[in-house]
mmCIF file of C-alpha atoms and ligand atoms in Angstrom:
data_model
loop_
_atom_site.group_PDB
_atom_site.id
_atom_site.type_symbol
_atom_site.label_atom_id
_atom_site.label_comp_id
_atom_site.label_asym_id
_atom_site.label_seq_id
_atom_site.Cartn_x
_atom_site.Cartn_y
_atom_site.Cartn_z
ATOM 1 C CA MET F 1 36.791 -66.798 52.440
ATOM 2 C CA SER F 2 34.028 -64.207 52.143
ATOM 3 C CA ALA F 3 30.738 -65.187 50.461
ATOM 4 C CA PRO F 4 30.368 -64.009 46.857
ATOM 5 C CA ALA F 5 28.234 -60.896 46.286
ATOM 6 C CA PRO F 6 24.506 -61.617 46.046
ATOM 7 C CA ILE F 7 23.021 -61.751 42.537
ATOM 8 C CA PRO F 8 19.848 -59.670 42.365
ATOM 9 C CA LEU F 9 16.686 -60.962 40.740
ATOM 10 C CA SER F 10 16.579 -57.873 38.545
ATOM 11 C CA GLN F 11 18.481 -54.651 38.078
ATOM 12 C CA PRO F 12 17.895 -51.640 35.828
ATOM 13 C CA SER F 13 20.345 -50.845 33.024
ATOM 14 C CA LEU F 14 21.526 -47.310 33.802
ATOM 15 C CA THR F 15 24.374 -45.408 32.153
ATOM 16 C CA ALA F 16 25.796 -41.885 32.008
ATOM 17 C CA HIS F 17 23.185 -41.176 29.305
ATOM 18 C CA GLU F 18 20.316 -41.649 31.779
ATOM 19 C CA ARG F 19 22.127 -39.731 34.555
ATOM 20 C CA GLU F 20 22.778 -36.783 32.222
ATOM 21 C CA ALA F 21 19.160 -36.767 31.035
ATOM 22 C CA VAL F 22 17.833 -36.594 34.600
ATOM 23 C CA ALA F 23 20.480 -34.020 35.596
ATOM 24 C CA SER F 24 19.448 -31.785 32.702
ATOM 25 C CA VAL F 25 15.890 -31.679 34.058
ATOM 26 C CA MET F 26 17.395 -30.565 37.368
ATOM 27 C CA GLN F 27 19.050 -27.649 35.556
ATOM 28 C CA SER F 28 15.614 -26.530 34.353
ATOM 29 C CA THR F 29 12.642 -25.255 36.313
ATOM 30 C CA ARG F 30 10.128 -27.468 34.560
ATOM 31 C CA LEU F 31 9.544 -30.557 36.704
ATOM 32 C CA SER F 32 6.136 -31.721 35.480
ATOM 33 C CA MET F 33 4.185 -31.807 32.183
ATOM 34 C CA GLY F 34 7.043 -30.443 30.104
ATOM 35 C CA PRO F 35 9.294 -31.284 27.158
ATOM 36 C CA ALA F 36 10.693 -34.530 28.597
ATOM 37 C CA LEU F 37 7.195 -36.005 28.817
ATOM 38 C CA GLU F 38 6.468 -34.908 25.256
ATOM 39 C CA ARG F 39 9.666 -36.516 24.023
ATOM 40 C CA PHE F 40 9.007 -39.708 25.958
ATOM 41 C CA GLU F 41 5.488 -39.938 24.524
ATOM 42 C CA GLU F 42 6.696 -39.331 20.963
ATOM 43 C CA GLN F 43 9.300 -42.076 21.324
ATOM 44 C CA MET F 44 6.774 -44.532 22.795
ATOM 45 C CA ALA F 45 4.296 -43.859 19.971
ATOM 46 C CA GLU F 46 7.037 -44.425 17.427
ATOM 47 C CA HIS F 47 8.292 -47.643 19.046
ATOM 48 C CA CYS F 48 4.772 -49.062 19.192
ATOM 49 C CA GLY F 49 3.718 -47.810 15.764
ATOM 50 C CA VAL F 50 0.695 -45.900 17.082
ATOM 51 C CA ASP F 51 -0.642 -42.364 16.787
ATOM 52 C CA HIS F 52 -0.891 -41.611 20.516
ATOM 53 C CA ALA F 53 1.076 -42.315 23.688
ATOM 54 C CA VAL F 54 0.135 -40.941 27.110
ATOM 55 C CA GLY F 55 2.716 -41.140 29.900
ATOM 56 C CA VAL F 56 1.371 -41.857 33.388
ATOM 57 C CA SER F 57 2.674 -42.635 36.858
ATOM 58 C CA SER F 58 2.528 -46.471 36.714
ATOM 59 C CA GLY F 59 1.453 -49.455 34.657
ATOM 60 C CA THR F 60 -1.547 -49.798 36.939
ATOM 61 C CA ALA F 61 -2.510 -46.168 36.238
ATOM 62 C CA ALA F 62 -2.169 -46.831 32.481
ATOM 63 C CA LEU F 63 -4.519 -49.828 32.643
ATOM 64 C CA HIS F 64 -6.924 -48.012 34.933
ATOM 65 C CA CYS F 65 -7.140 -45.044 32.553
ATOM 66 C CA ILE F 66 -7.818 -47.380 29.609
ATOM 67 C CA VAL F 67 -10.566 -49.251 31.438
ATOM 68 C CA ARG F 68 -12.180 -45.979 32.559
ATOM 69 C CA ALA F 69 -11.829 -44.298 29.168
ATOM 70 C CA LEU F 70 -13.555 -47.221 27.434
ATOM 71 C CA ASP F 71 -16.639 -46.367 29.496
ATOM 72 C CA LEU F 72 -17.624 -50.002 29.997
ATOM 73 C CA PRO F 73 -21.058 -50.697 31.541
ATOM 74 C CA GLU F 74 -21.026 -50.866 35.349
ATOM 75 C CA GLY F 75 -21.165 -54.489 36.520
ATOM 76 C CA GLY F 76 -20.080 -55.741 33.091
ATOM 77 C CA THR F 77 -17.864 -58.780 32.825
ATOM 78 C CA VAL F 78 -14.317 -58.650 31.485
ATOM 79 C CA ILE F 79 -12.668 -61.902 30.425
ATOM 80 C CA THR F 80 -9.101 -62.021 31.660
ATOM 81 C CA THR F 81 -6.300 -64.269 32.873
ATOM 82 C CA PRO F 82 -5.599 -65.400 36.443
ATOM 83 C CA TYR F 83 -1.891 -65.891 35.560
ATOM 84 C CA SER F 84 -0.707 -62.291 35.725
ATOM 85 C CA PHE F 85 0.396 -59.588 38.112
ATOM 86 C CA VAL F 86 -2.560 -58.697 40.324
ATOM 87 C CA ALA F 87 -2.891 -55.180 38.869
ATOM 88 C CA SER F 88 -4.350 -56.468 35.594
ATOM 89 C CA SER F 89 -7.457 -57.625 37.477
ATOM 90 C CA ASN F 90 -7.462 -54.954 40.163
ATOM 91 C CA VAL F 91 -8.045 -52.218 37.577
ATOM 92 C CA LEU F 92 -11.339 -53.911 36.691
ATOM 93 C CA LEU F 93 -12.428 -53.857 40.320
ATOM 94 C CA PHE F 94 -11.570 -50.128 40.514
ATOM 95 C CA GLU F 95 -14.358 -49.625 37.952
ATOM 96 C CA ASP F 96 -16.922 -52.072 39.414
ATOM 97 C CA LEU F 97 -16.369 -54.498 36.572
ATOM 98 C CA VAL F 98 -16.341 -58.246 37.152
ATOM 99 C CA PRO F 99 -13.204 -60.204 36.187
ATOM 100 C CA ARG F 100 -14.221 -63.447 34.502
ATOM 101 C CA PHE F 101 -11.048 -65.522 34.663
ATOM 102 C CA VAL F 102 -10.390 -68.208 32.078
ATOM 103 C CA ASP F 103 -7.519 -70.663 32.150
ATOM 104 C CA ILE F 104 -4.259 -70.265 30.288
ATOM 105 C CA ASP F 105 -2.570 -72.257 27.570
ATOM 106 C CA PRO F 106 0.067 -74.095 29.657
ATOM 107 C CA ALA F 107 2.477 -74.086 26.702
ATOM 108 C CA THR F 108 2.596 -70.283 26.436
ATOM 109 C CA TYR F 109 1.280 -69.108 29.860
ATOM 110 C CA ASN F 110 -0.977 -66.711 27.936
ATOM 111 C CA ILE F 111 -4.767 -66.637 28.019
ATOM 112 C CA ASP F 112 -6.313 -69.451 25.960
ATOM 113 C CA PRO F 113 -8.390 -67.887 23.153
ATOM 114 C CA ALA F 114 -10.665 -70.954 22.843
ATOM 115 C CA ARG F 115 -11.590 -70.550 26.508
ATOM 116 C CA VAL F 116 -12.115 -66.816 25.988
ATOM 117 C CA GLU F 117 -14.628 -67.488 23.229
ATOM 118 C CA ALA F 118 -16.434 -70.143 25.281
ATOM 119 C CA ALA F 119 -16.755 -67.758 28.259
ATOM 120 C CA ILE F 120 -18.563 -64.952 26.415
ATOM 121 C CA THR F 121 -22.041 -64.178 27.761
ATOM 122 C CA PRO F 122 -24.438 -61.251 27.209
ATOM 123 C CA ASP F 123 -22.738 -59.503 30.199
ATOM 124 C CA THR F 124 -19.281 -59.624 28.620
ATOM 125 C CA CYS F 125 -18.086 -56.183 27.584
ATOM 126 C CA ALA F 126 -14.328 -56.618 27.120
ATOM 127 C CA ILE F 127 -11.334 -58.927 26.968
ATOM 128 C CA LEU F 128 -8.179 -57.987 28.888
ATOM 129 C CA ALA F 129 -5.168 -60.067 27.858
ATOM 130 C CA VAL F 130 -1.599 -59.932 29.144
ATOM 131 C CA ASP F 131 1.714 -60.427 27.303
ATOM 132 C CA VAL F 132 2.997 -62.760 30.000
ATOM 133 C CA PHE F 133 6.750 -62.432 30.670
ATOM 134 C CA GLY F 134 7.118 -60.489 27.401
ATOM 135 C CA ARG F 135 5.607 -63.220 25.218
ATOM 136 C CA PRO F 136 2.857 -61.647 23.104
ATOM 137 C CA ALA F 137 -0.696 -62.838 23.795
ATOM 138 C CA PRO F 138 -2.546 -64.483 20.870
ATOM 139 C CA TRP F 139 -3.596 -61.041 19.621
ATOM 140 C CA PRO F 140 -4.815 -61.923 16.089
ATOM 141 C CA ARG F 141 -7.291 -64.488 17.451
ATOM 142 C CA LEU F 142 -8.333 -62.254 20.326
ATOM 143 C CA ARG F 143 -8.924 -59.367 17.912
ATOM 144 C CA LYS F 144 -11.156 -61.589 15.756
ATOM 145 C CA ILE F 145 -13.139 -62.772 18.789
ATOM 146 C CA ALA F 146 -13.518 -59.224 20.115
ATOM 147 C CA ASP F 147 -14.688 -57.931 16.719
ATOM 148 C CA ALA F 148 -17.112 -60.817 16.204
ATOM 149 C CA HIS F 149 -18.754 -60.153 19.586
ATOM 150 C CA ASP F 150 -18.394 -56.365 19.628
ATOM 151 C CA LEU F 151 -16.138 -56.391 22.703
ATOM 152 C CA ALA F 152 -13.404 -53.972 23.719
ATOM 153 C CA LEU F 153 -9.902 -55.465 23.662
ATOM 154 C CA ILE F 154 -7.452 -54.242 26.308
ATOM 155 C CA ALA F 155 -3.760 -55.094 26.107
ATOM 156 C CA ASP F 156 -1.764 -55.377 29.318
ATOM 157 C CA SER F 157 1.648 -55.073 27.691
ATOM 158 C CA CYS F 158 3.367 -53.960 30.899
ATOM 159 C CA GLU F 159 5.968 -56.716 30.506
ATOM 160 C CA ALA F 160 6.463 -56.639 26.765
ATOM 161 C CA LEU F 161 7.910 -53.416 25.385
ATOM 162 C CA GLY F 162 9.770 -54.317 22.188
ATOM 163 C CA ALA F 163 7.831 -57.541 21.484
ATOM 164 C CA SER F 164 5.745 -58.096 18.356
ATOM 165 C CA ARG F 165 3.222 -60.553 16.968
ATOM 166 C CA CYS F 166 3.005 -61.268 13.228
ATOM 167 C CA GLY F 167 5.381 -58.340 12.725
ATOM 168 C CA THR F 168 3.057 -55.874 14.524
ATOM 169 C CA PRO F 169 4.529 -54.359 17.686
ATOM 170 C CA VAL F 170 2.986 -54.946 21.064
ATOM 171 C CA GLY F 171 1.380 -51.648 22.026
ATOM 172 C CA SER F 172 -0.585 -51.433 18.804
ATOM 173 C CA TRP F 173 -2.717 -54.515 19.484
ATOM 174 C CA GLY F 174 -6.023 -53.977 21.238
ATOM 175 C CA ASP F 175 -8.077 -50.793 21.503
ATOM 176 C CA ALA F 176 -5.306 -49.542 23.746
ATOM 177 C CA ALA F 177 -2.291 -51.008 25.520
ATOM 178 C CA GLY F 178 -0.761 -50.283 28.931
ATOM 179 C CA PHE F 179 2.975 -50.406 29.708
ATOM 180 C CA GLY F 180 4.749 -50.346 33.060
ATOM 181 C CA PHE F 181 8.220 -49.041 33.859
ATOM 182 C CA TYR F 182 8.994 -50.266 37.360
ATOM 183 C CA PRO F 183 12.780 -50.877 37.693
ATOM 184 C CA ASN F 184 12.481 -54.612 36.930
ATOM 185 C CA LYS F 185 11.098 -53.899 33.464
ATOM 186 C CA GLN F 186 13.040 -53.814 30.169
ATOM 187 C CA ILE F 187 13.249 -50.027 30.551
ATOM 188 C CA THR F 188 12.443 -48.021 33.642
ATOM 189 C CA THR F 189 11.251 -44.552 34.568
ATOM 190 C CA GLY F 190 11.738 -45.322 38.285
ATOM 191 C CA GLU F 191 7.979 -45.592 38.569
ATOM 192 C CA GLY F 192 5.816 -44.949 35.534
ATOM 193 C CA GLY F 193 3.661 -46.234 32.742
ATOM 194 C CA CYS F 194 2.242 -45.380 29.347
ATOM 195 C CA ILE F 195 -0.919 -45.848 27.311
ATOM 196 C CA THR F 196 -0.574 -46.429 23.572
ATOM 197 C CA THR F 197 -3.494 -46.302 21.128
ATOM 198 C CA ASN F 198 -4.634 -45.277 17.670
ATOM 199 C CA ASN F 199 -7.901 -43.979 19.120
ATOM 200 C CA ALA F 200 -7.590 -40.173 19.407
ATOM 201 C CA ALA F 201 -10.655 -39.777 21.627
ATOM 202 C CA LEU F 202 -9.465 -42.485 24.024
ATOM 203 C CA ALA F 203 -6.019 -40.860 24.224
ATOM 204 C CA GLU F 204 -7.593 -37.469 24.943
ATOM 205 C CA THR F 205 -9.721 -38.969 27.743
ATOM 206 C CA CYS F 206 -6.644 -40.655 29.241
ATOM 207 C CA ARG F 207 -4.770 -37.303 29.189
ATOM 208 C CA SER F 208 -7.655 -35.784 31.091
ATOM 209 C CA LEU F 209 -7.943 -38.691 33.552
ATOM 210 C CA ARG F 210 -4.242 -38.525 34.465
ATOM 211 C CA ASN F 211 -4.596 -34.838 35.280
ATOM 212 C CA GLN F 212 -7.575 -34.611 37.640
ATOM 213 C CA GLY F 213 -10.164 -34.834 34.869
ATOM 214 C CA ARG F 214 -9.204 -31.478 33.397
ATOM 215 C CA ALA F 215 -10.326 -30.485 29.947
ATOM 216 C CA THR F 216 -7.204 -30.660 27.805
ATOM 217 C CA ARG F 217 -7.836 -27.006 26.936
ATOM 218 C CA GLY F 218 -8.781 -24.681 29.794
ATOM 219 C CA ARG F 219 -6.523 -24.895 32.830
ATOM 220 C CA MET F 220 -8.946 -25.324 35.682
ATOM 221 C CA ARG F 221 -11.980 -26.832 34.011
ATOM 222 C CA HIS F 222 -12.647 -30.309 35.370
ATOM 223 C CA VAL F 223 -14.938 -32.223 33.063
ATOM 224 C CA ARG F 224 -14.813 -35.673 34.672
ATOM 225 C CA LEU F 225 -13.631 -37.458 37.805
ATOM 226 C CA GLY F 226 -9.884 -37.773 37.361
ATOM 227 C CA TYR F 227 -6.704 -38.672 39.196
ATOM 228 C CA ASN F 228 -3.186 -37.474 39.718
ATOM 229 C CA TYR F 229 -1.498 -40.045 37.490
ATOM 230 C CA ARG F 230 1.035 -37.582 36.065
ATOM 231 C CA LEU F 231 4.591 -38.659 35.217
ATOM 232 C CA SER F 232 7.182 -36.123 36.410
ATOM 233 C CA GLU F 233 9.779 -34.662 34.065
ATOM 234 C CA LEU F 234 12.536 -36.488 35.968
ATOM 235 C CA ASN F 235 10.841 -39.823 35.372
ATOM 236 C CA ALA F 236 10.002 -38.999 31.767
ATOM 237 C CA ALA F 237 13.585 -37.878 31.008
ATOM 238 C CA LEU F 238 14.875 -41.151 32.452
ATOM 239 C CA GLY F 239 12.367 -43.058 30.286
ATOM 240 C CA ALA F 240 13.307 -41.136 27.129
ATOM 241 C CA ALA F 241 17.019 -41.839 27.715
ATOM 242 C CA GLN F 242 16.222 -45.520 28.279
ATOM 243 C CA LEU F 243 14.224 -45.630 25.038
ATOM 244 C CA ASP F 244 17.276 -44.243 23.198
ATOM 245 C CA ARG F 245 19.025 -47.434 24.338
ATOM 246 C CA LEU F 246 16.075 -49.835 23.990
ATOM 247 C CA ASP F 247 17.534 -51.876 21.132
ATOM 248 C CA ALA F 248 20.837 -52.402 22.935
ATOM 249 C CA ILE F 249 19.069 -53.309 26.184
ATOM 250 C CA LEU F 250 16.803 -55.819 24.448
ATOM 251 C CA LYS F 251 19.757 -57.387 22.636
ATOM 252 C CA ALA F 252 21.659 -57.787 25.923
ATOM 253 C CA ARG F 253 18.608 -59.413 27.528
ATOM 254 C CA THR F 254 18.230 -61.792 24.585
ATOM 255 C CA ARG F 255 21.912 -62.713 24.902
ATOM 256 C CA ALA F 256 21.449 -63.439 28.609
ATOM 257 C CA SER F 257 18.436 -65.653 27.865
ATOM 258 C CA THR F 258 20.488 -67.624 25.303
ATOM 259 C CA ARG F 259 23.267 -68.125 27.856
ATOM 260 C CA TYR F 260 20.767 -69.496 30.356
ATOM 261 C CA HIS F 261 19.199 -71.664 27.664
ATOM 262 C CA ASP F 262 22.517 -73.267 26.773
ATOM 263 C CA ALA F 263 23.726 -73.614 30.355
ATOM 264 C CA LEU F 264 20.479 -75.243 31.483
ATOM 265 C CA ALA F 265 20.433 -77.819 28.672
ATOM 266 C CA PRO F 266 21.710 -80.663 30.941
ATOM 267 C CA LEU F 267 18.848 -80.061 33.377
ATOM 268 C CA THR F 268 15.926 -80.354 30.978
ATOM 269 C CA ASP F 269 14.732 -83.655 32.471
ATOM 270 C CA THR F 270 13.889 -81.674 35.596
ATOM 271 C CA LEU F 271 12.961 -78.260 34.247
ATOM 272 C CA ARG F 272 11.425 -76.670 31.207
ATOM 273 C CA ARG F 273 13.258 -73.677 29.744
ATOM 274 C CA PRO F 274 11.355 -70.867 28.033
ATOM 275 C CA PRO F 275 11.599 -71.337 24.254
ATOM 276 C CA GLN F 276 14.196 -69.176 22.511
ATOM 277 C CA THR F 277 12.106 -68.664 19.383
ATOM 278 C CA LEU F 278 8.364 -68.462 18.817
ATOM 279 C CA PRO F 279 6.420 -69.424 15.684
ATOM 280 C CA ASP F 280 4.822 -66.081 14.798
ATOM 281 C CA ALA F 281 6.057 -63.697 17.446
ATOM 282 C CA GLU F 282 9.105 -61.916 18.761
ATOM 283 C CA ARG F 283 9.398 -61.993 22.547
ATOM 284 C CA SER F 284 10.862 -59.142 24.577
ATOM 285 C CA TRP F 285 12.685 -60.814 27.475
ATOM 286 C CA PHE F 286 11.223 -59.509 30.742
ATOM 287 C CA VAL F 287 12.109 -62.331 33.129
ATOM 288 C CA TYR F 288 13.795 -65.709 32.819
ATOM 289 C CA VAL F 289 11.333 -68.186 34.287
ATOM 290 C CA ILE F 290 11.961 -71.914 34.505
ATOM 291 C CA GLU F 291 9.199 -74.457 35.065
ATOM 292 C CA LEU F 292 9.968 -77.454 37.262
ATOM 293 C CA ARG F 293 8.448 -80.543 35.723
ATOM 294 C CA PRO F 294 5.965 -82.759 37.605
ATOM 295 C CA PRO F 295 6.193 -84.463 40.061
ATOM 296 C CA TRP F 296 7.634 -81.190 41.418
ATOM 297 C CA ILE F 297 4.934 -79.265 43.278
ATOM 298 C CA ARG F 298 4.840 -75.987 45.144
ATOM 299 C CA THR F 299 6.603 -77.188 48.314
ATOM 300 C CA HIS F 300 9.623 -78.461 46.369
ATOM 301 C CA ARG F 301 9.766 -75.311 44.235
ATOM 302 C CA ASP F 302 9.588 -73.159 47.368
ATOM 303 C CA ALA F 303 12.361 -75.196 49.017
ATOM 304 C CA LEU F 304 14.519 -74.641 45.933
ATOM 305 C CA CYS F 305 13.765 -70.920 46.014
ATOM 306 C CA ASP F 306 14.798 -70.761 49.699
ATOM 307 C CA ALA F 307 18.000 -72.705 49.036
ATOM 308 C CA LEU F 308 18.992 -70.418 46.142
ATOM 309 C CA ARG F 309 18.260 -67.339 48.197
ATOM 310 C CA ALA F 310 20.383 -68.701 51.033
ATOM 311 C CA ASP F 311 23.218 -68.851 48.483
ATOM 312 C CA GLY F 312 22.690 -65.166 47.640
ATOM 313 C CA ILE F 313 20.807 -65.833 44.408
ATOM 314 C CA GLY F 314 17.741 -63.664 43.864
ATOM 315 C CA CYS F 315 14.764 -65.671 42.662
ATOM 316 C CA ALA F 316 10.986 -65.521 43.006
ATOM 317 C CA PRO F 317 7.967 -67.778 42.614
ATOM 318 C CA TYR F 318 6.401 -65.955 39.694
ATOM 319 C CA PHE F 319 3.411 -65.384 39.133
ATOM 320 C CA PRO F 320 1.217 -66.581 41.997
ATOM 321 C CA ALA F 321 -2.330 -67.193 40.702
ATOM 322 C CA ILE F 322 -4.483 -64.067 41.123
ATOM 323 C CA HIS F 323 -7.699 -65.903 42.005
ATOM 324 C CA LEU F 324 -5.982 -67.616 44.957
ATOM 325 C CA GLN F 325 -4.794 -64.365 46.536
ATOM 326 C CA PRO F 326 -6.532 -63.885 49.919
ATOM 327 C CA PHE F 327 -8.427 -60.814 48.745
ATOM 328 C CA TYR F 328 -9.780 -62.553 45.636
ATOM 329 C CA ARG F 329 -10.666 -65.702 47.581
ATOM 330 C CA GLU F 330 -12.590 -63.624 50.102
ATOM 331 C CA ARG F 331 -14.368 -61.444 47.614
ATOM 332 C CA PHE F 332 -15.234 -64.045 44.958
ATOM 333 C CA GLY F 333 -15.015 -67.351 46.862
ATOM 334 C CA PHE F 334 -12.329 -68.841 44.593
ATOM 335 C CA ARG F 335 -10.855 -72.191 45.659
ATOM 336 C CA GLU F 336 -8.071 -74.446 44.365
ATOM 337 C CA ASP F 337 -8.699 -76.250 41.084
ATOM 338 C CA ALA F 338 -10.721 -73.394 39.590
ATOM 339 C CA PHE F 339 -8.082 -72.914 36.848
ATOM 340 C CA PRO F 340 -5.907 -76.045 36.870
ATOM 341 C CA HIS F 341 -3.379 -75.031 34.186
ATOM 342 C CA CYS F 342 -2.757 -71.674 35.812
ATOM 343 C CA GLU F 343 -2.425 -73.202 39.278
ATOM 344 C CA SER F 344 -0.151 -75.997 38.136
ATOM 345 C CA VAL F 345 2.172 -73.573 36.329
ATOM 346 C CA ALA F 346 2.066 -71.026 39.172
ATOM 347 C CA ALA F 347 3.128 -73.749 41.640
ATOM 348 C CA ARG F 348 6.138 -74.836 39.579
ATOM 349 C CA THR F 349 7.582 -71.682 38.003
ATOM 350 C CA LEU F 350 10.590 -69.830 39.334
ATOM 351 C CA ALA F 351 12.138 -66.582 38.064
ATOM 352 C CA LEU F 352 15.954 -66.591 38.056
ATOM 353 C CA PRO F 353 18.231 -63.516 38.208
ATOM 354 C CA PHE F 354 17.826 -61.684 34.901
ATOM 355 C CA PHE F 355 18.926 -58.265 33.661
ATOM 356 C CA ALA F 356 20.809 -56.726 30.749
ATOM 357 C CA GLU F 357 24.172 -56.613 32.522
ATOM 358 C CA ILE F 358 24.095 -60.086 34.068
ATOM 359 C CA THR F 359 27.515 -61.662 33.476
ATOM 360 C CA GLU F 360 28.470 -65.092 32.234
ATOM 361 C CA THR F 361 30.026 -65.731 35.662
ATOM 362 C CA GLN F 362 26.794 -64.842 37.427
ATOM 363 C CA ILE F 363 24.772 -67.131 35.147
ATOM 364 C CA CYS F 364 27.272 -69.946 35.803
ATOM 365 C CA ARG F 365 26.846 -69.402 39.537
ATOM 366 C CA VAL F 366 23.055 -69.633 39.246
ATOM 367 C CA VAL F 367 23.289 -72.814 37.169
ATOM 368 C CA ASP F 368 25.861 -74.369 39.530
ATOM 369 C CA ALA F 369 23.549 -73.619 42.444
ATOM 370 C CA LEU F 370 20.699 -75.309 40.581
ATOM 371 C CA HIS F 371 22.884 -78.385 40.059
ATOM 372 C CA THR F 372 23.561 -78.410 43.802
ATOM 373 C CA HIS F 373 20.037 -77.805 45.079
ATOM 374 C CA LEU F 374 17.762 -79.522 42.547
ATOM 375 C CA PRO F 375 18.647 -83.028 43.812
ATOM 376 C CA THR F 376 18.120 -82.149 47.482
ATOM 377 C CA CYS F 377 14.849 -80.243 46.988
ATOM 378 C CA ALA F 378 13.352 -82.718 44.502
ATOM 379 C CA PRO F 379 10.274 -84.810 45.314
ATOM 380 C CA GLU F 380 11.269 -88.048 47.118
ATOM 381 C CA SER F 381 10.637 -90.182 44.043
ATOM 382 C CA ASN F 382 13.031 -88.028 41.987
ATOM 383 C CA ARG F 383 15.694 -87.558 44.597
ATOM 384 C CA MET F 384 19.067 -88.363 43.169
ATOM 385 C CA PRO F 385 21.879 -89.798 45.306
ATOM 386 C CA LEU F 386 24.197 -87.035 46.474
ATOM 387 C CA SER F 387 27.204 -89.288 46.286
ATOM 388 C CA THR F 388 27.985 -92.356 44.235
ATOM 389 C CA SER F 389 30.533 -93.778 46.685
HETATM 390 C C1 PLP U 401 1.414 -57.798 33.787
HETATM 391 C C2 PLP U 401 1.505 -56.539 34.619
HETATM 392 N N1 PLP U 401 0.428 -55.735 34.690
HETATM 393 C C3 PLP U 401 0.447 -54.600 35.413
HETATM 394 C C4 PLP U 401 1.559 -54.208 36.115
HETATM 395 C C5 PLP U 401 1.498 -52.972 36.952
HETATM 396 O O1 PLP U 401 2.516 -52.067 36.703
HETATM 397 P P1 PLP U 401 2.992 -51.036 37.876
HETATM 398 O O2 PLP U 401 3.661 -51.859 38.916
HETATM 399 O O3 PLP U 401 3.907 -50.110 37.153
HETATM 400 O O4 PLP U 401 1.770 -50.378 38.372
HETATM 401 C C6 PLP U 401 2.713 -55.012 36.072
HETATM 402 C C7 PLP U 401 3.915 -54.649 36.833
HETATM 403 O O5 PLP U 401 4.689 -55.424 37.300
HETATM 404 C C8 PLP U 401 2.673 -56.224 35.325
HETATM 405 O O6 PLP U 401 3.741 -57.048 35.287
#
């Protein structure tokens, strides 16, 4: 009997609508900075309830443009989270800013606002928070803290398109927000990103930064150091077609999360499922991440990940702590135990296969594999007998 087809960790949701949109760009001669980008930006602004959206070549480029456009003082400190994708801190280093990590709230995986407030010093110039796994950061409290201390507030919403907090969409929190559209995201442009903001001057600067620092009027007048962070028409057309289907995609992802939630109910002594509903927020499902309960530690989680992969089930330890990455250790001297909540969660979380078109059968296969491998990978003290005979 042949092995069943592997189940990928993630997969974009692509239909004839997206293929036609990209093909129509191919019928034109306009491949960059044209009508598809304009349409994509208009749709993003509308979805996020903001005045301005600026399409760029990646989520990293979006965050970099925001950080640069805010014109923060060189050497200033930015309070941020170590439980994120590395790009959210790297963009600070691009601009010679100092990331000041504070620990997360282990219940939400988001930055802990009480720790943010306690970490503010005269060198602090901004807060950069992340909507981890599509769960909105505690934006109302962060906004209050930022206002009280006259700090910029940057939203890394790369994982959260479609989410909202207190009824206000992600993308309109913060002075500006950055989105990413790598193919594992809720919608994709292949590669791409977007800045959303209500600040007209900031949006104008980001438009200039993405296009080699050109003045937005005057073709070859370069008024600042800029980059090539442009989003091609092919990518933008794909993004616009995906945005047409955003509601349907988000609904399908929510359905998949509910299926996992129900199917994993018998395993909740061993693992924590992400909550289906949140008190004052609407999550946009980016990944489905389970947390193995103590006494599970990294080695057991990694063994489980290997066993699932050997069965053709895509999974990933997600996120690894940023401050423990070799480059951050070397540059800043970080060691274990610097941010215990972040490290404990990072050692025990595992992303399971998750995408809009995941089938009931595929979810059953993942859950069956968990039933098989959890007992054998568990810490000694938790190891269950494989057979009762
Ligand atoms: C939280 C977060 N920030 C930033 C990024 C960077 O986005 P990109 O890979 O499009 O540069 C990502 C992408 O995975 C992300 O998840």
